[in-house]
Amino acid sequence: MRALELKVPPVIVVAVIAGLMALTAWLIPMGPWHFTDAKSLAVALVAIGALIAVAGVVAFRQSKTTANPMDPSASSALVSHGIYRFTRNPMYLGFLLALAGWGVQIGNLPALAWLVAYVLYINRYQIIPEERILEDKFGQDFLDYRKHVRRWF
């Protein structure tokens, strides 16, 4: 299924998953489940996710390399500072947290299953191809980085 690799912009994947979560909540209505303060938790997850994703973009800009997920071969530097010391994919992690916040906000437990679909899709069609290209481009430096920093968190 290489035909889908690096073809769909991750922000589109996020929008589709968010839509599928809303559709699931509409198709499978259930009494809303609540945490003590679900709205605060939802806002916190989205905010933390946004901060993590932005930190990834900032680190790319500081290194003067592309943040375009559709063309990792255009990378001019291996970014391993800032947020990239803790996760190899802060933008995707940030999107996941934002989607989790959306799931908490809509209050539908079955809708959260789409978070698994997001992780599986991003791993297979975005991260694995990106890492293959980065390994070809940066060689041992990337292998060492990958050995010491987790993919997600």
Short mmCIF file of N, CA, C and O in Angstrom, two decimals, residues 39-108:
data_model
loop_
_atom_site.label_atom_id
_atom_site.label_comp_id
_atom_site.label_asym_id
_atom_site.label_seq_id
_atom_site.Cartn_x
_atom_site.Cartn_y
_atom_site.Cartn_z
N LYS A 39 -14.83 19.78 30.21
CA LYS A 39 -14.50 20.92 29.35
C LYS A 39 -13.07 21.39 29.61
O LYS A 39 -12.31 21.65 28.68
N SER A 40 -12.69 21.47 30.87
CA SER A 40 -11.32 21.89 31.21
C SER A 40 -10.30 20.88 30.69
O SER A 40 -9.25 21.26 30.17
N LEU A 41 -10.60 19.61 30.83
CA LEU A 41 -9.70 18.57 30.34
C LEU A 41 -9.57 18.65 28.82
O LEU A 41 -8.47 18.56 28.27
N ALA A 42 -10.69 18.83 28.14
CA ALA A 42 -10.67 18.94 26.68
C ALA A 42 -9.82 20.12 26.23
O ALA A 42 -8.97 19.98 25.34
N VAL A 43 -10.03 21.26 26.84
CA VAL A 43 -9.25 22.46 26.49
C VAL A 43 -7.77 22.24 26.80
O VAL A 43 -6.90 22.60 26.00
N ALA A 44 -7.48 21.62 27.93
CA ALA A 44 -6.08 21.37 28.30
C ALA A 44 -5.41 20.45 27.28
O ALA A 44 -4.26 20.70 26.87
N LEU A 45 -6.08 19.38 26.87
CA LEU A 45 -5.50 18.45 25.90
C LEU A 45 -5.24 19.15 24.56
O LEU A 45 -4.18 18.97 23.96
N VAL A 46 -6.20 19.93 24.11
CA VAL A 46 -6.02 20.65 22.84
C VAL A 46 -4.87 21.66 22.97
O VAL A 46 -4.01 21.76 22.09
N ALA A 47 -4.83 22.38 24.07
CA ALA A 47 -3.79 23.39 24.26
C ALA A 47 -2.40 22.75 24.36
O ALA A 47 -1.44 23.22 23.72
N ILE A 48 -2.27 21.69 25.12
CA ILE A 48 -0.99 21.00 25.24
C ILE A 48 -0.58 20.43 23.88
O ILE A 48 0.58 20.53 23.48
N GLY A 49 -1.54 19.84 23.18
CA GLY A 49 -1.26 19.32 21.85
C GLY A 49 -0.77 20.41 20.91
O GLY A 49 0.21 20.22 20.18
N ALA A 50 -1.43 21.55 20.94
CA ALA A 50 -1.02 22.67 20.07
C ALA A 50 0.38 23.16 20.43
O ALA A 50 1.20 23.41 19.54
N LEU A 51 0.68 23.26 21.71
CA LEU A 51 2.01 23.71 22.14
C LEU A 51 3.10 22.74 21.70
O LEU A 51 4.16 23.16 21.24
N ILE A 52 2.84 21.45 21.83
CA ILE A 52 3.82 20.45 21.41
C ILE A 52 4.04 20.52 19.91
O ILE A 52 5.18 20.50 19.43
N ALA A 53 2.95 20.62 19.14
CA ALA A 53 3.08 20.70 17.68
C ALA A 53 3.83 21.96 17.26
O ALA A 53 4.71 21.91 16.40
N VAL A 54 3.49 23.09 17.86
CA VAL A 54 4.16 24.34 17.53
C VAL A 54 5.64 24.27 17.91
O VAL A 54 6.50 24.77 17.17
N ALA A 55 5.96 23.64 19.03
CA ALA A 55 7.36 23.49 19.43
C ALA A 55 8.14 22.72 18.36
O ALA A 55 9.31 23.02 18.10
N GLY A 56 7.49 21.75 17.73
CA GLY A 56 8.13 21.02 16.64
C GLY A 56 8.42 21.91 15.45
O GLY A 56 9.52 21.88 14.88
N VAL A 57 7.46 22.72 15.08
CA VAL A 57 7.65 23.64 13.95
C VAL A 57 8.75 24.66 14.27
O VAL A 57 9.60 24.94 13.42
N VAL A 58 8.74 25.17 15.49
CA VAL A 58 9.75 26.15 15.89
C VAL A 58 11.15 25.54 15.79
O VAL A 58 12.08 26.17 15.27
N ALA A 59 11.32 24.31 16.24
CA ALA A 59 12.63 23.66 16.17
C ALA A 59 13.07 23.49 14.71
O ALA A 59 14.25 23.68 14.39
N PHE A 60 12.14 23.17 13.83
CA PHE A 60 12.48 23.06 12.41
C PHE A 60 12.92 24.42 11.87
O PHE A 60 13.89 24.52 11.14
N ARG A 61 12.19 25.47 12.22
CA ARG A 61 12.53 26.81 11.74
C ARG A 61 13.89 27.25 12.27
O ARG A 61 14.67 27.87 11.54
N GLN A 62 14.18 26.95 13.53
CA GLN A 62 15.48 27.30 14.10
C GLN A 62 16.62 26.61 13.34
O GLN A 62 17.70 27.17 13.22
N SER A 63 16.36 25.41 12.86
CA SER A 63 17.37 24.66 12.11
C SER A 63 17.34 24.99 10.63
O SER A 63 18.10 24.41 9.85
N LYS A 64 16.44 25.89 10.25
CA LYS A 64 16.32 26.33 8.86
C LYS A 64 16.11 25.14 7.90
O LYS A 64 16.76 25.03 6.86
N THR A 65 15.20 24.26 8.30
CA THR A 65 14.86 23.13 7.45
C THR A 65 13.35 23.09 7.27
O THR A 65 12.61 23.77 7.97
N THR A 66 12.90 22.32 6.33
CA THR A 66 11.48 22.26 6.00
C THR A 66 10.68 21.51 7.06
O THR A 66 11.16 20.53 7.64
N ALA A 67 9.47 21.97 7.28
CA ALA A 67 8.53 21.27 8.14
C ALA A 67 7.45 20.60 7.29
O ALA A 67 6.45 20.13 7.81
N ASN A 68 7.67 20.55 5.99
CA ASN A 68 6.70 19.96 5.07
C ASN A 68 6.70 18.45 5.20
O ASN A 68 7.66 17.79 4.79
N PRO A 69 5.63 17.86 5.74
CA PRO A 69 5.60 16.41 5.94
C PRO A 69 5.43 15.62 4.64
O PRO A 69 5.59 14.41 4.64
N MET A 70 5.13 16.31 3.58
CA MET A 70 4.91 15.61 2.31
C MET A 70 6.21 15.36 1.56
O MET A 70 6.24 14.55 0.63
N ASP A 71 7.30 16.04 1.95
CA ASP A 71 8.57 15.88 1.25
C ASP A 71 9.74 15.88 2.23
O ASP A 71 10.52 16.84 2.29
N PRO A 72 9.89 14.80 3.01
CA PRO A 72 10.98 14.76 3.97
C PRO A 72 12.36 14.75 3.31
O PRO A 72 13.36 15.09 3.95
N SER A 73 12.43 14.41 2.05
CA SER A 73 13.73 14.42 1.36
C SER A 73 14.26 15.84 1.21
O SER A 73 15.46 16.04 0.97
N ALA A 74 13.42 16.84 1.38
CA ALA A 74 13.85 18.24 1.29
C ALA A 74 14.49 18.73 2.59
O ALA A 74 14.96 19.86 2.65
N SER A 75 14.53 17.87 3.60
CA SER A 75 15.14 18.26 4.87
C SER A 75 16.61 18.57 4.67
O SER A 75 17.34 17.80 4.04
N SER A 76 17.04 19.66 5.26
CA SER A 76 18.45 20.04 5.14
C SER A 76 19.21 19.80 6.43
O SER A 76 20.43 19.97 6.47
N ALA A 77 18.50 19.42 7.50
CA ALA A 77 19.14 19.17 8.79
C ALA A 77 18.34 18.13 9.56
O ALA A 77 17.12 18.06 9.43
N LEU A 78 19.06 17.35 10.35
CA LEU A 78 18.41 16.42 11.27
C LEU A 78 18.16 17.19 12.57
O LEU A 78 19.11 17.59 13.24
N VAL A 79 16.91 17.40 12.89
CA VAL A 79 16.55 18.20 14.06
C VAL A 79 16.45 17.27 15.27
O VAL A 79 15.63 16.34 15.27
N SER A 80 17.29 17.53 16.27
CA SER A 80 17.29 16.68 17.47
C SER A 80 17.34 17.51 18.75
O SER A 80 17.59 16.98 19.82
N HIS A 81 17.09 18.81 18.64
CA HIS A 81 17.09 19.67 19.82
C HIS A 81 15.66 20.07 20.16
O HIS A 81 14.72 19.74 19.45
N GLY A 82 15.51 20.77 21.27
CA GLY A 82 14.18 21.22 21.68
C GLY A 82 13.28 20.04 21.98
O GLY A 82 13.70 19.05 22.59
N ILE A 83 12.06 20.12 21.54
CA ILE A 83 11.07 19.07 21.77
C ILE A 83 11.50 17.74 21.15
O ILE A 83 11.10 16.68 21.61
N TYR A 84 12.35 17.81 20.14
CA TYR A 84 12.82 16.60 19.46
C TYR A 84 13.78 15.78 20.31
O TYR A 84 14.15 14.68 19.93
N ARG A 85 14.15 16.26 21.49
CA ARG A 85 14.92 15.45 22.43
C ARG A 85 14.02 14.43 23.13
O ARG A 85 14.51 13.46 23.68
N PHE A 86 12.70 14.66 23.08
CA PHE A 86 11.76 13.83 23.82
C PHE A 86 10.88 12.98 22.92
O PHE A 86 10.38 11.94 23.33
N THR A 87 10.62 13.43 21.73
CA THR A 87 9.77 12.71 20.78
C THR A 87 10.25 12.99 19.37
O THR A 87 10.61 14.13 19.05
N ARG A 88 10.26 11.96 18.53
CA ARG A 88 10.66 12.16 17.14
C ARG A 88 9.55 12.79 16.32
O ARG A 88 9.79 13.26 15.20
N ASN A 89 8.34 12.82 16.84
CA ASN A 89 7.19 13.28 16.06
C ASN A 89 6.28 14.19 16.88
O ASN A 89 5.10 13.89 17.09
N PRO A 90 6.78 15.34 17.31
CA PRO A 90 5.95 16.20 18.15
C PRO A 90 4.71 16.73 17.45
O PRO A 90 3.68 16.92 18.10
N MET A 91 4.78 16.94 16.15
CA MET A 91 3.60 17.46 15.46
C MET A 91 2.48 16.41 15.45
O MET A 91 1.33 16.74 15.73
N TYR A 92 2.83 15.18 15.18
CA TYR A 92 1.82 14.11 15.18
C TYR A 92 1.32 13.83 16.58
O TYR A 92 0.13 13.58 16.79
N LEU A 93 2.21 13.90 17.56
CA LEU A 93 1.80 13.74 18.96
C LEU A 93 0.86 14.87 19.36
O LEU A 93 -0.17 14.64 20.01
N GLY A 94 1.19 16.09 18.97
CA GLY A 94 0.32 17.22 19.27
C GLY A 94 -1.06 17.06 18.66
O GLY A 94 -2.08 17.33 19.32
N PHE A 95 -1.10 16.60 17.41
CA PHE A 95 -2.40 16.36 16.76
C PHE A 95 -3.19 15.28 17.52
O PHE A 95 -4.40 15.39 17.69
N LEU A 96 -2.48 14.22 17.97
CA LEU A 96 -3.16 13.16 18.72
C LEU A 96 -3.77 13.70 20.00
O LEU A 96 -4.92 13.39 20.33
N LEU A 97 -3.03 14.52 20.73
CA LEU A 97 -3.57 15.10 21.96
C LEU A 97 -4.76 16.02 21.67
O LEU A 97 -5.74 16.02 22.42
N ALA A 98 -4.67 16.78 20.60
CA ALA A 98 -5.79 17.66 20.23
C ALA A 98 -7.03 16.82 19.88
O ALA A 98 -8.15 17.16 20.28
N LEU A 99 -6.82 15.73 19.15
CA LEU A 99 -7.94 14.84 18.83
C LEU A 99 -8.53 14.21 20.11
O LEU A 99 -9.74 14.07 20.23
N ALA A 100 -7.66 13.86 21.05
CA ALA A 100 -8.15 13.32 22.32
C ALA A 100 -8.98 14.38 23.05
O ALA A 100 -10.03 14.05 23.62
N GLY A 101 -8.54 15.62 23.00
CA GLY A 101 -9.33 16.70 23.59
C GLY A 101 -10.68 16.84 22.93
O GLY A 101 -11.70 17.04 23.61
N TRP A 102 -10.71 16.73 21.61
CA TRP A 102 -11.98 16.76 20.87
C TRP A 102 -12.87 15.61 21.32
O TRP A 102 -14.07 15.79 21.53
N GLY A 103 -12.27 14.43 21.48
CA GLY A 103 -13.05 13.27 21.92
C GLY A 103 -13.65 13.48 23.30
O GLY A 103 -14.80 13.12 23.55
N VAL A 104 -12.89 14.07 24.20
CA VAL A 104 -13.41 14.36 25.53
C VAL A 104 -14.54 15.39 25.43
O VAL A 104 -15.57 15.26 26.08
N GLN A 105 -14.35 16.38 24.58
CA GLN A 105 -15.37 17.43 24.43
C GLN A 105 -16.70 16.86 23.91
O GLN A 105 -17.75 17.24 24.41
N ILE A 106 -16.64 15.97 22.93
CA ILE A 106 -17.90 15.44 22.40
C ILE A 106 -18.50 14.38 23.32
O ILE A 106 -19.68 14.06 23.20
N GLY A 107 -17.71 13.85 24.24
CA GLY A 107 -18.23 12.97 25.28
C GLY A 107 -18.83 11.68 24.79
O GLY A 107 -19.83 11.22 25.31
N ASN A 108 -18.22 11.06 23.80
CA ASN A 108 -18.73 9.81 23.26
C ASN A 108 -17.60 8.79 23.24
O ASN A 108 -16.66 8.92 22.45
#
